């Protein structure tokens, strides 16, 4: 079985040669640190940018990044504006009805409720909770008795908590962690909860079987040589859950 898996990976990487002359457009949000964001020099950086560049290098693909708002990131993939999505996207069953996913390149992490210090935890069930629209977390809030208020960007959800528009925000803990640490005690975590999904993965059009297989093979190679683990630790710290 191991020999067969290796052969399939080699075949998939070899198939990328046929796509080498084609530019593969990589869609991302550019607003979700540490996954993907613009730095002070307005350069696109982050874990997924480093990872995507390395995957393209291993697959011998010419790639370019395309920034797209989260709200339309799946429709614009389906519509052909770009060829992949790397945007901190958890591979859920609902999304898999519209697009396909590679294997996960990051294990799913807990979502977290974050609020101003001193906030009563009961707001998680009875208060006003901010979440980014069209996210797993917005669906999670909608399934509770809390009042959901949605925003198009993740930064707006945190601003809503600071301004008092929302009692708390629910988002990926990895995203919220930097804001919580930099708040000087102003912001605290109320609780964590596991979201649905198989893990953070690259999205592709359902018809792009060859491209998906090529990236799966490149991810396999990074898992095998330990470089994916090193990159995860570099961006998320020693506590990040790693692959076996």
GROMACS .gro file of C-alpha atoms in nm:
model
  244
    1UNK     CA    1   0.000   0.000   0.000
    2UNK     CA    2   0.286   0.238   0.079
    3UNK     CA    3   0.446   0.168  -0.259
    4UNK     CA    4   0.116   0.233  -0.432
    5UNK     CA    5   0.064   0.562  -0.246
    6UNK     CA    6   0.416   0.674  -0.336
    7UNK     CA    7   0.360   0.587  -0.701
    8UNK     CA    8   0.038   0.786  -0.708
    9UNK     CA    9   0.214   1.085  -0.556
   10UNK     CA   10   0.493   1.068  -0.813
   11UNK     CA   11   0.239   1.047  -1.093
   12UNK     CA   12   0.051   1.346  -0.959
   13UNK     CA   13   0.364   1.556  -0.933
   14UNK     CA   14   0.467   1.449  -1.280
   15UNK     CA   15   0.129   1.555  -1.412
   16UNK     CA   16   0.201   1.908  -1.296
   17UNK     CA   17   0.455   1.941  -1.577
   18UNK     CA   18   0.166   1.968  -1.818
   19UNK     CA   19   0.036   2.264  -1.617
   20UNK     CA   20   0.375   2.428  -1.565
   21UNK     CA   21   0.325   2.679  -1.846
   22UNK     CA   22  -0.014   2.778  -1.707
   23UNK     CA   23  -0.037   3.036  -1.429
   24UNK     CA   24  -0.226   2.895  -1.131
   25UNK     CA   25  -0.411   3.176  -0.957
   26UNK     CA   26  -0.427   3.137  -0.579
   27UNK     CA   27  -0.722   3.311  -0.412
   28UNK     CA   28  -0.690   3.442  -0.057
   29UNK     CA   29  -0.852   3.703   0.167
   30UNK     CA   30  -0.541   3.891   0.278
   31UNK     CA   31  -0.710   3.992   0.604
   32UNK     CA   32  -0.684   3.693   0.839
   33UNK     CA   33  -0.357   3.684   1.035
   34UNK     CA   34  -0.161   3.470   1.083
   35UNK     CA   35  -0.306   3.271   0.791
   36UNK     CA   36  -0.296   3.549   0.530
   37UNK     CA   37  -0.269   3.927   0.564
   38UNK     CA   38  -0.106   4.244   0.436
   39UNK     CA   39   0.194   4.365   0.635
   40UNK     CA   40   0.294   4.727   0.695
   41UNK     CA   41   0.459   4.736   0.352
   42UNK     CA   42   0.129   4.621   0.197
   43UNK     CA   43   0.286   4.285   0.108
   44UNK     CA   44   0.083   3.964   0.123
   45UNK     CA   45   0.228   3.744   0.396
   46UNK     CA   46   0.125   3.469   0.637
   47UNK     CA   47   0.132   3.097   0.695
   48UNK     CA   48  -0.075   3.016   0.387
   49UNK     CA   49   0.130   3.245   0.166
   50UNK     CA   50   0.453   3.071   0.269
   51UNK     CA   51   0.287   2.732   0.235
   52UNK     CA   52   0.125   2.806  -0.101
   53UNK     CA   53   0.452   2.933  -0.246
   54UNK     CA   54   0.632   2.619  -0.131
   55UNK     CA   55   0.360   2.391  -0.268
   56UNK     CA   56   0.380   2.563  -0.606
   57UNK     CA   57   0.758   2.530  -0.603
   58UNK     CA   58   0.741   2.158  -0.531
   59UNK     CA   59   0.472   2.106  -0.793
   60UNK     CA   60   0.673   2.309  -1.046
   61UNK     CA   61   0.378   2.540  -1.101
   62UNK     CA   62   0.384   2.910  -1.182
   63UNK     CA   63   0.150   3.068  -0.929
   64UNK     CA   64   0.022   3.416  -0.853
   65UNK     CA   65  -0.187   3.541  -0.563
   66UNK     CA   66  -0.527   3.706  -0.601
   67UNK     CA   67  -0.688   3.890  -0.307
   68UNK     CA   68  -1.065   3.855  -0.283
   69UNK     CA   69  -1.321   3.950  -0.017
   70UNK     CA   70  -1.432   3.657   0.197
   71UNK     CA   71  -1.802   3.699   0.114
   72UNK     CA   72  -1.745   3.615  -0.253
   73UNK     CA   73  -1.439   3.394  -0.227
   74UNK     CA   74  -1.621   3.069  -0.314
   75UNK     CA   75  -1.846   3.212  -0.591
   76UNK     CA   76  -1.545   3.373  -0.758
   77UNK     CA   77  -1.352   3.045  -0.748
   78UNK     CA   78  -1.644   2.867  -0.913
   79UNK     CA   79  -1.672   3.154  -1.162
   80UNK     CA   80  -1.309   3.118  -1.269
   81UNK     CA   81  -1.153   3.432  -1.117
   82UNK     CA   82  -0.881   3.210  -0.968
   83UNK     CA   83  -0.802   2.840  -0.941
   84UNK     CA   84  -0.761   2.769  -0.569
   85UNK     CA   85  -0.857   2.910  -0.231
   86UNK     CA   86  -0.609   2.927   0.057
   87UNK     CA   87  -0.784   3.144   0.314
   88UNK     CA   88  -0.805   2.965   0.648
   89UNK     CA   89  -1.099   2.769   0.511
   90UNK     CA   90  -1.222   2.466   0.702
   91UNK     CA   91  -1.335   2.181   0.474
   92UNK     CA   92  -1.698   2.139   0.579
   93UNK     CA   93  -1.968   1.921   0.425
   94UNK     CA   94  -2.169   2.227   0.325
   95UNK     CA   95  -1.879   2.382   0.136
   96UNK     CA   96  -1.794   2.047  -0.024
   97UNK     CA   97  -2.132   2.057  -0.195
   98UNK     CA   98  -2.006   2.353  -0.400
   99UNK     CA   99  -1.627   2.308  -0.425
  100UNK     CA  100  -1.374   2.032  -0.359
  101UNK     CA  101  -1.087   2.028  -0.112
  102UNK     CA  102  -0.737   1.891  -0.090
  103UNK     CA  103  -0.632   1.705   0.220
  104UNK     CA  104  -0.596   1.927   0.526
  105UNK     CA  105  -0.270   2.115   0.571
  106UNK     CA  106  -0.364   2.226   0.923
  107UNK     CA  107  -0.568   2.037   1.177
  108UNK     CA  108  -0.892   2.205   1.288
  109UNK     CA  109  -0.846   2.430   1.589
  110UNK     CA  110  -1.109   2.539   1.839
  111UNK     CA  111  -1.317   2.845   1.775
  112UNK     CA  112  -1.315   3.088   2.066
  113UNK     CA  113  -1.550   3.341   2.221
  114UNK     CA  114  -1.359   3.662   2.300
  115UNK     CA  115  -1.501   3.955   2.495
  116UNK     CA  116  -1.402   4.253   2.706
  117UNK     CA  117  -1.261   4.161   3.046
  118UNK     CA  118  -1.537   4.122   3.303
  119UNK     CA  119  -1.800   4.007   3.055
  120UNK     CA  120  -2.041   3.750   3.195
  121UNK     CA  121  -1.996   3.419   3.007
  122UNK     CA  122  -2.374   3.389   2.981
  123UNK     CA  123  -2.359   3.623   2.680
  124UNK     CA  124  -2.247   3.324   2.476
  125UNK     CA  125  -2.602   3.192   2.494
  126UNK     CA  126  -2.810   3.504   2.549
  127UNK     CA  127  -2.607   3.801   2.428
  128UNK     CA  128  -2.512   3.960   2.096
  129UNK     CA  129  -2.231   3.769   1.924
  130UNK     CA  130  -2.029   3.905   1.632
  131UNK     CA  131  -1.899   3.674   1.360
  132UNK     CA  132  -1.766   3.717   1.010
  133UNK     CA  133  -2.035   3.649   0.752
  134UNK     CA  134  -2.035   3.317   0.565
  135UNK     CA  135  -1.806   3.152   0.818
  136UNK     CA  136  -1.842   2.833   1.017
  137UNK     CA  137  -1.867   3.049   1.329
  138UNK     CA  138  -2.164   3.249   1.203
  139UNK     CA  139  -2.349   2.922   1.155
  140UNK     CA  140  -2.251   2.808   1.503
  141UNK     CA  141  -2.391   3.125   1.660
  142UNK     CA  142  -2.710   3.093   1.455
  143UNK     CA  143  -2.766   2.753   1.616
  144UNK     CA  144  -2.771   2.905   1.966
  145UNK     CA  145  -3.013   3.136   2.143
  146UNK     CA  146  -2.770   3.427   2.109
  147UNK     CA  147  -2.828   3.712   1.866
  148UNK     CA  148  -2.596   3.695   1.566
  149UNK     CA  149  -2.452   4.012   1.415
  150UNK     CA  150  -2.240   3.956   1.102
  151UNK     CA  151  -1.963   4.165   0.951
  152UNK     CA  152  -1.785   4.129   0.617
  153UNK     CA  153  -1.432   4.141   0.762
  154UNK     CA  154  -1.281   3.980   1.073
  155UNK     CA  155  -1.139   4.310   1.205
  156UNK     CA  156  -1.491   4.454   1.217
  157UNK     CA  157  -1.604   4.176   1.450
  158UNK     CA  158  -1.339   4.272   1.704
  159UNK     CA  159  -1.419   4.643   1.665
  160UNK     CA  160  -1.783   4.558   1.741
  161UNK     CA  161  -1.681   4.406   2.074
  162UNK     CA  162  -1.459   4.699   2.168
  163UNK     CA  163  -1.731   4.951   2.082
  164UNK     CA  164  -2.002   4.763   2.270
  165UNK     CA  165  -2.206   4.677   1.962
  166UNK     CA  166  -2.149   4.308   2.038
  167UNK     CA  167  -2.096   4.130   2.369
  168UNK     CA  168  -1.843   3.885   2.224
  169UNK     CA  169  -1.695   3.761   1.900
  170UNK     CA  170  -1.672   3.399   1.786
  171UNK     CA  171  -1.386   3.320   1.547
  172UNK     CA  172  -1.088   3.089   1.500
  173UNK     CA  173  -0.883   3.098   1.819
  174UNK     CA  174  -0.563   3.122   1.615
  175UNK     CA  175  -0.689   3.444   1.458
  176UNK     CA  176  -0.808   3.595   1.786
  177UNK     CA  177  -0.498   3.501   1.984
  178UNK     CA  178  -0.279   3.787   1.858
  179UNK     CA  179  -0.548   4.044   1.934
  180UNK     CA  180  -0.603   3.900   2.281
  181UNK     CA  181  -0.232   3.898   2.363
  182UNK     CA  182  -0.181   4.252   2.236
  183UNK     CA  183  -0.483   4.393   2.421
  184UNK     CA  184  -0.308   4.433   2.754
  185UNK     CA  185  -0.583   4.244   2.934
  186UNK     CA  186  -0.868   4.434   2.767
  187UNK     CA  187  -0.983   4.123   2.578
  188UNK     CA  188  -1.024   3.775   2.727
  189UNK     CA  189  -1.140   3.434   2.608
  190UNK     CA  190  -1.469   3.315   2.752
  191UNK     CA  191  -1.467   2.963   2.613
  192UNK     CA  192  -1.361   2.748   2.321
  193UNK     CA  193  -1.566   2.511   2.106
  194UNK     CA  194  -1.470   2.278   1.823
  195UNK     CA  195  -1.616   2.374   1.484
  196UNK     CA  196  -1.736   2.127   1.221
  197UNK     CA  197  -1.500   2.037   0.939
  198UNK     CA  198  -1.202   1.822   0.847
  199UNK     CA  199  -0.936   2.090   0.884
  200UNK     CA  200  -0.790   2.386   0.698
  201UNK     CA  201  -0.759   2.287   0.333
  202UNK     CA  202  -0.712   2.426  -0.016
  203UNK     CA  203  -1.032   2.467  -0.213
  204UNK     CA  204  -1.057   2.396  -0.586
  205UNK     CA  205  -1.333   2.370  -0.843
  206UNK     CA  206  -1.492   2.028  -0.838
  207UNK     CA  207  -1.385   1.967  -1.199
  208UNK     CA  208  -1.014   2.035  -1.132
  209UNK     CA  209  -0.917   1.681  -1.035
  210UNK     CA  210  -0.566   1.701  -1.180
  211UNK     CA  211  -0.477   2.026  -1.007
  212UNK     CA  212  -0.614   1.897  -0.677
  213UNK     CA  213  -0.412   1.576  -0.708
  214UNK     CA  214  -0.099   1.776  -0.783
  215UNK     CA  215  -0.136   1.986  -0.469
  216UNK     CA  216  -0.224   1.679  -0.261
  217UNK     CA  217   0.103   1.521  -0.370
  218UNK     CA  218   0.295   1.835  -0.277
  219UNK     CA  219   0.128   1.843   0.066
  220UNK     CA  220   0.216   1.475   0.110
  221UNK     CA  221   0.580   1.552   0.037
  222UNK     CA  222   0.587   1.831   0.296
  223UNK     CA  223   0.430   1.607   0.557
  224UNK     CA  224   0.677   1.331   0.477
  225UNK     CA  225   0.991   1.544   0.512
  226UNK     CA  226   0.869   1.738   0.816
  227UNK     CA  227   0.871   2.079   0.649
  228UNK     CA  228   0.497   2.129   0.698
  229UNK     CA  229   0.536   2.065   1.071
  230UNK     CA  230   0.821   2.317   1.087
  231UNK     CA  231   0.612   2.579   0.909
  232UNK     CA  232   0.313   2.520   1.138
  233UNK     CA  233   0.529   2.565   1.449
  234UNK     CA  234   0.692   2.875   1.301
  235UNK     CA  235   0.356   3.046   1.250
  236UNK     CA  236   0.142   2.903   1.531
  237UNK     CA  237   0.385   2.804   1.805
  238UNK     CA  238   0.478   2.481   1.979
  239UNK     CA  239   0.122   2.405   2.087
  240UNK     CA  240  -0.015   2.375   1.733
  241UNK     CA  241  -0.164   2.028   1.668
  242UNK     CA  242   0.056   1.842   1.423
  243UNK     CA  243  -0.006   1.557   1.183
  244UNK     CA  244   0.107   1.207   1.281
   0.00000   0.00000   0.00000
